[in-house]
Coordinates of C-alpha atoms in Angstrom, one line a residue:
X1 CA 28.3 -67.1 31.8
X2 CA 29.1 -66.7 28.1
X3 CA 32.6 -67.8 26.9
X4 CA 33.3 -64.2 25.8
X5 CA 31.4 -61.4 27.5
X6 CA 31.8 -57.7 26.7
X7 CA 29.8 -55.2 28.7
X8 CA 29.4 -51.4 28.2
X9 CA 32.4 -50.8 25.9
X10 CA 32.9 -47.0 25.3
X11 CA 35.7 -45.7 23.1
X12 CA 36.4 -42.1 22.0
X13 CA 39.2 -40.6 19.9
X14 CA 39.5 -37.1 21.1
X15 CA 36.0 -35.6 20.9
X16 CA 34.8 -38.3 18.6
X17 CA 32.7 -41.0 20.3
X18 CA 33.1 -44.2 18.3
X19 CA 31.7 -46.9 20.7
X20 CA 28.8 -45.9 22.9
X21 CA 28.1 -48.7 25.2
X22 CA 28.6 -52.0 23.4
X23 CA 27.4 -55.3 24.9
X24 CA 28.4 -58.5 23.1
X25 CA 28.6 -62.1 24.1
X26 CA 29.7 -65.4 22.5
X27 CA 29.4 -69.0 23.4
X28 CA 32.3 -71.3 22.8
X29 CA 32.3 -72.6 19.2
X30 CA 29.9 -69.8 18.1
X31 CA 30.5 -67.6 15.0
X32 CA 29.3 -64.0 15.3
X33 CA 29.3 -61.7 12.2
X34 CA 29.3 -58.0 12.8
X35 CA 27.8 -55.9 9.9
X36 CA 27.1 -52.2 9.4
X37 CA 28.0 -49.2 7.4
X38 CA 31.5 -47.7 7.3
X39 CA 32.0 -45.6 10.4
X40 CA 29.7 -47.6 12.6
X41 CA 32.4 -48.7 15.0
X42 CA 32.9 -52.4 13.8
X43 CA 36.7 -52.3 13.3
X44 CA 37.2 -50.2 16.5
X45 CA 35.3 -52.8 18.5
X46 CA 37.4 -55.6 17.0
X47 CA 40.6 -53.7 17.8
X48 CA 39.5 -53.2 21.4
X49 CA 38.8 -56.9 21.7
X50 CA 42.3 -57.7 20.5
X51 CA 43.9 -55.1 22.8
X52 CA 45.1 -53.0 19.9
X53 CA 43.0 -50.2 21.3
X54 CA 42.0 -49.6 24.9
X55 CA 38.3 -48.9 25.7
X56 CA 37.6 -45.9 27.9
X57 CA 35.0 -47.9 29.8
X58 CA 33.6 -51.4 30.1
X59 CA 34.7 -54.9 31.0
X60 CA 35.7 -58.0 29.0
X61 CA 35.7 -61.6 30.3
X62 CA 37.0 -64.6 28.5
X63 CA 36.4 -68.2 29.7
X64 CA 35.7 -66.9 33.2
X65 CA 38.8 -64.7 33.4
X66 CA 38.5 -60.9 33.6
X67 CA 40.8 -59.6 30.9
X68 CA 39.8 -55.9 31.0
X69 CA 38.2 -53.6 33.5
X70 CA 37.9 -50.0 32.4
X71 CA 37.2 -48.9 36.0
X72 CA 40.8 -49.7 36.9
X73 CA 42.7 -46.7 35.5
X74 CA 46.1 -48.3 35.2
X75 CA 48.4 -48.4 32.2
X76 CA 49.3 -52.0 31.6
X77 CA 52.8 -53.0 30.6
X78 CA 53.3 -54.1 27.0
X79 CA 54.3 -57.7 28.0
X80 CA 50.9 -58.2 29.8
X81 CA 49.1 -56.8 26.8
X82 CA 50.9 -59.3 24.6
X83 CA 49.9 -62.1 26.8
X84 CA 46.3 -61.1 26.6
X85 CA 46.4 -60.7 22.9
X86 CA 47.5 -64.3 22.6
X87 CA 43.9 -65.3 23.5
X88 CA 42.8 -63.8 20.1
X89 CA 44.0 -64.2 16.6
X90 CA 43.3 -61.3 14.2
X91 CA 43.2 -61.5 10.4
X92 CA 43.5 -58.1 8.8
X93 CA 42.1 -56.7 5.6
X94 CA 45.4 -56.3 3.9
X95 CA 47.2 -59.5 5.0
X96 CA 50.3 -57.8 6.6
X97 CA 52.6 -60.7 5.6
X98 CA 56.3 -60.2 5.9
X99 CA 57.5 -59.8 2.3
X100 CA 61.0 -61.1 3.0
X101 CA 59.8 -64.4 4.4
X102 CA 58.4 -67.5 2.7
X103 CA 54.9 -68.9 3.4
X104 CA 56.3 -71.3 6.0
X105 CA 58.5 -68.7 7.7
X106 CA 55.5 -66.3 7.9
X107 CA 53.5 -68.9 9.7
X108 CA 56.3 -70.2 12.0
X109 CA 57.7 -66.8 12.9
X110 CA 55.4 -65.8 15.8
X111 CA 55.4 -69.3 17.5
X112 CA 59.2 -69.4 17.2
X113 CA 59.5 -66.0 18.8
X114 CA 57.1 -67.1 21.6
X115 CA 59.2 -70.2 22.1
X116 CA 62.2 -68.0 23.2
X117 CA 60.2 -67.0 26.3
X118 CA 59.1 -70.6 26.9
X119 CA 62.7 -71.8 26.7
X120 CA 63.9 -69.0 29.1
X121 CA 61.1 -69.9 31.6
X122 CA 61.9 -73.6 31.4
X123 CA 65.6 -73.0 32.0
X124 CA 64.8 -70.8 35.0
X125 CA 62.6 -73.6 36.4
X126 CA 65.4 -76.1 36.1
X127 CA 67.9 -73.8 37.7
X128 CA 65.5 -73.2 40.6
X129 CA 65.1 -76.9 41.0
X130 CA 68.9 -77.4 41.0
X131 CA 69.2 -74.8 43.8
X132 CA 66.7 -76.6 45.9
X133 CA 67.9 -80.2 45.7
X134 CA 71.2 -80.1 43.7
X135 CA 69.7 -82.8 41.5
X136 CA 70.8 -81.2 38.2
X137 CA 74.3 -80.2 37.0
X138 CA 74.8 -77.3 34.6
X139 CA 75.5 -79.8 31.8
X140 CA 72.3 -81.6 32.4
X141 CA 70.3 -78.4 32.5
X142 CA 71.9 -77.3 29.1
X143 CA 71.0 -80.7 27.6
X144 CA 67.4 -80.6 28.9
X145 CA 67.0 -77.1 27.6
X146 CA 68.4 -78.1 24.2
X147 CA 66.0 -81.1 23.9
X148 CA 63.0 -78.9 25.0
X149 CA 63.8 -76.3 22.4
X150 CA 64.3 -78.9 19.6
X151 CA 61.1 -80.8 20.4
X152 CA 59.1 -77.5 20.4
X153 CA 60.6 -76.4 17.1
X154 CA 59.7 -79.7 15.6
X155 CA 56.2 -79.3 16.9
X156 CA 55.9 -75.7 15.5
X157 CA 57.0 -76.9 12.1
X158 CA 54.7 -79.9 12.1
X159 CA 51.7 -77.8 13.1
X160 CA 52.6 -75.1 10.5
X161 CA 52.8 -77.7 7.8
X162 CA 49.4 -79.0 8.8
X163 CA 48.0 -75.5 8.6
X164 CA 49.5 -75.0 5.1
X165 CA 47.8 -78.2 4.0
X166 CA 44.5 -77.1 5.6
X167 CA 44.6 -73.9 3.5
X168 CA 45.5 -75.8 0.4
X169 CA 48.9 -74.2 -0.3
X170 CA 51.3 -77.1 0.0
X171 CA 52.8 -76.3 -3.4
X172 CA 53.5 -72.7 -2.2
X173 CA 55.3 -73.5 1.0
X174 CA 58.6 -71.9 -0.1
X175 CA 57.0 -69.0 -2.1
X176 CA 57.2 -65.4 -1.1
X177 CA 54.1 -63.1 -0.7
X178 CA 54.9 -61.3 -4.0
X179 CA 54.5 -64.7 -5.7
X180 CA 51.0 -65.3 -4.4
X181 CA 47.6 -64.0 -5.4
X182 CA 45.6 -61.9 -2.9
X183 CA 43.4 -64.8 -2.0
X184 CA 46.5 -67.0 -1.3
X185 CA 48.0 -64.2 0.8
X186 CA 44.9 -64.0 2.9
X187 CA 44.8 -67.8 3.4
X188 CA 48.4 -67.6 4.7
X189 CA 47.3 -64.8 7.0
X190 CA 44.6 -67.0 8.4
X191 CA 47.1 -69.8 8.9
X192 CA 49.5 -67.4 10.6
X193 CA 46.7 -66.4 13.1
X194 CA 45.9 -70.0 13.8
X195 CA 49.5 -70.9 14.5
X196 CA 49.4 -69.3 17.9
X197 CA 46.3 -71.4 18.8
X198 CA 44.0 -68.5 19.9
X199 CA 40.9 -69.1 21.8
X200 CA 39.0 -66.7 19.5
X201 CA 39.8 -66.0 15.9
X202 CA 38.8 -62.5 14.6
X203 CA 38.5 -61.3 11.0
X204 CA 38.4 -57.7 9.9
X205 CA 36.7 -57.6 6.5
X206 CA 38.8 -60.6 5.3
X207 CA 37.7 -60.3 1.6
X208 CA 37.5 -56.5 1.2
X209 CA 41.0 -56.3 -0.4
X210 CA 40.3 -59.1 -2.9
X211 CA 39.0 -59.3 -6.4
X212 CA 35.5 -61.0 -6.5
X213 CA 36.9 -64.1 -8.1
X214 CA 39.4 -64.6 -5.2
X215 CA 36.8 -64.0 -2.4
X216 CA 35.4 -67.5 -2.6
X217 CA 38.6 -69.3 -1.8
X218 CA 39.0 -67.3 1.4
X219 CA 35.4 -67.8 2.5
X220 CA 35.8 -71.6 1.9
X221 CA 38.7 -71.7 4.4
X222 CA 36.6 -69.7 7.0
X223 CA 33.7 -72.1 6.5
X224 CA 36.0 -75.1 7.1
X225 CA 37.0 -73.4 10.4
X226 CA 33.3 -73.1 11.3
X227 CA 33.0 -76.9 10.8
X228 CA 35.7 -77.4 13.4
X229 CA 33.6 -75.5 16.0
X230 CA 36.1 -72.6 16.3
X231 CA 34.9 -69.5 18.1
X232 CA 35.0 -66.6 15.6
X233 CA 34.1 -62.9 15.3
X234 CA 33.9 -61.7 11.7
X235 CA 33.5 -58.1 10.6
X236 CA 32.2 -58.5 7.0
X237 CA 30.4 -56.8 4.2
X238 CA 29.5 -60.2 2.6
X239 CA 25.9 -60.6 3.6
X240 CA 25.4 -64.0 2.0
X241 CA 28.5 -65.4 3.7
X242 CA 27.4 -63.9 7.1
X243 CA 24.0 -65.5 6.7
X244 CA 25.4 -68.9 5.9
X245 CA 28.3 -69.2 8.4
X246 CA 27.1 -67.2 11.4
X247 CA 25.2 -68.4 14.5
X248 CA 24.5 -64.8 15.3
X249 CA 24.6 -61.5 13.5
X250 CA 25.2 -58.1 15.1
X251 CA 24.3 -55.0 13.3
X252 CA 26.1 -51.9 14.4
X253 CA 25.1 -48.3 13.7
X254 CA 26.5 -45.0 15.1
X255 CA 28.6 -46.8 17.7
X256 CA 25.9 -49.0 19.2
X257 CA 24.4 -52.5 18.6
X258 CA 21.3 -51.6 16.8
X259 CA 20.0 -55.2 16.3
X260 CA 21.2 -58.7 17.1
X261 CA 19.9 -62.1 16.5
X262 CA 20.0 -65.3 14.4
X263 CA 20.9 -64.7 10.7
X264 CA 17.5 -65.6 9.3
X265 CA 15.7 -63.1 11.6
X266 CA 18.2 -60.2 11.3
X267 CA 18.6 -60.4 7.5
X268 CA 15.1 -61.4 6.4
X269 CA 12.9 -59.8 9.1
X270 CA 14.8 -56.7 10.4
X271 CA 13.1 -54.5 12.9
X272 CA 15.4 -51.5 13.0
X273 CA 14.8 -48.8 10.4
X274 CA 18.6 -48.3 10.1
X275 CA 19.1 -52.1 9.4
X276 CA 16.3 -52.0 6.8
X277 CA 18.0 -49.1 5.1
X278 CA 21.4 -50.8 5.3
X279 CA 20.2 -54.1 3.8
X280 CA 18.5 -52.2 1.0
X281 CA 21.8 -50.6 0.1
X282 CA 24.0 -53.8 0.0
X283 CA 24.1 -56.6 -2.5
X284 CA 24.7 -60.3 -1.9
X285 CA 22.1 -60.6 0.9
X286 CA 21.3 -64.1 0.1
X287 CA 24.1 -65.4 -1.7
X288 CA 27.0 -67.3 -2.6

């Protein structure tokens, strides 16, 4: 079984059918780029994978666990959706950084909020243990919870500093988004997504909001993640980048997977007439 397996995804908005039976699979450590014209359903598929939209039909399995089954018509509570979203990290086109927070705070914010639940659960476990065997006093529980929280906060900060170093922005650690270039903002957005340690990292046109001269620095970071064998799904219009970083390329058209295969075959020997037409209309097929 594939690490991520999507079968028969359908999604409509009113009378408009956007996804029309999508099948997609990824192995662990694999990078898949999704290409296609505007309106082909690429972003909607990515949003369905990240539980920001709910498919009308289909199933999704991750690492052997069934995450979604469209045949079960039951509205899930938001807390369960949040837990499922933690399997995926999503980097948006337009960064979506919090303007009032520094680079470091933008990256540590989500893990710190998640820690509140972990602290609450840990405290509950200790209280249950105390009820069973009277081995812990209230003071001991409070001290253990305090130590647990402190150690985790230190780990969050340490991990975040390592991510900031990875994206090459050590000198911007206390800067605000308004003080950064577009490329720097996008690198912070990538680090923020990584901070929650997702199983799969997703990118929605990560360079589309950038000037051409800033695109390269973002693509360099994504390439470095590829070298770490991270599992990634990338919706992109950068054909040269897709060719160089991907293990597999998926071409979508009119809500279906029109063609899929290794980059060399898909981009240099396309079979579909729609793909041939698409490639003839885009630049940067080969390139850096």
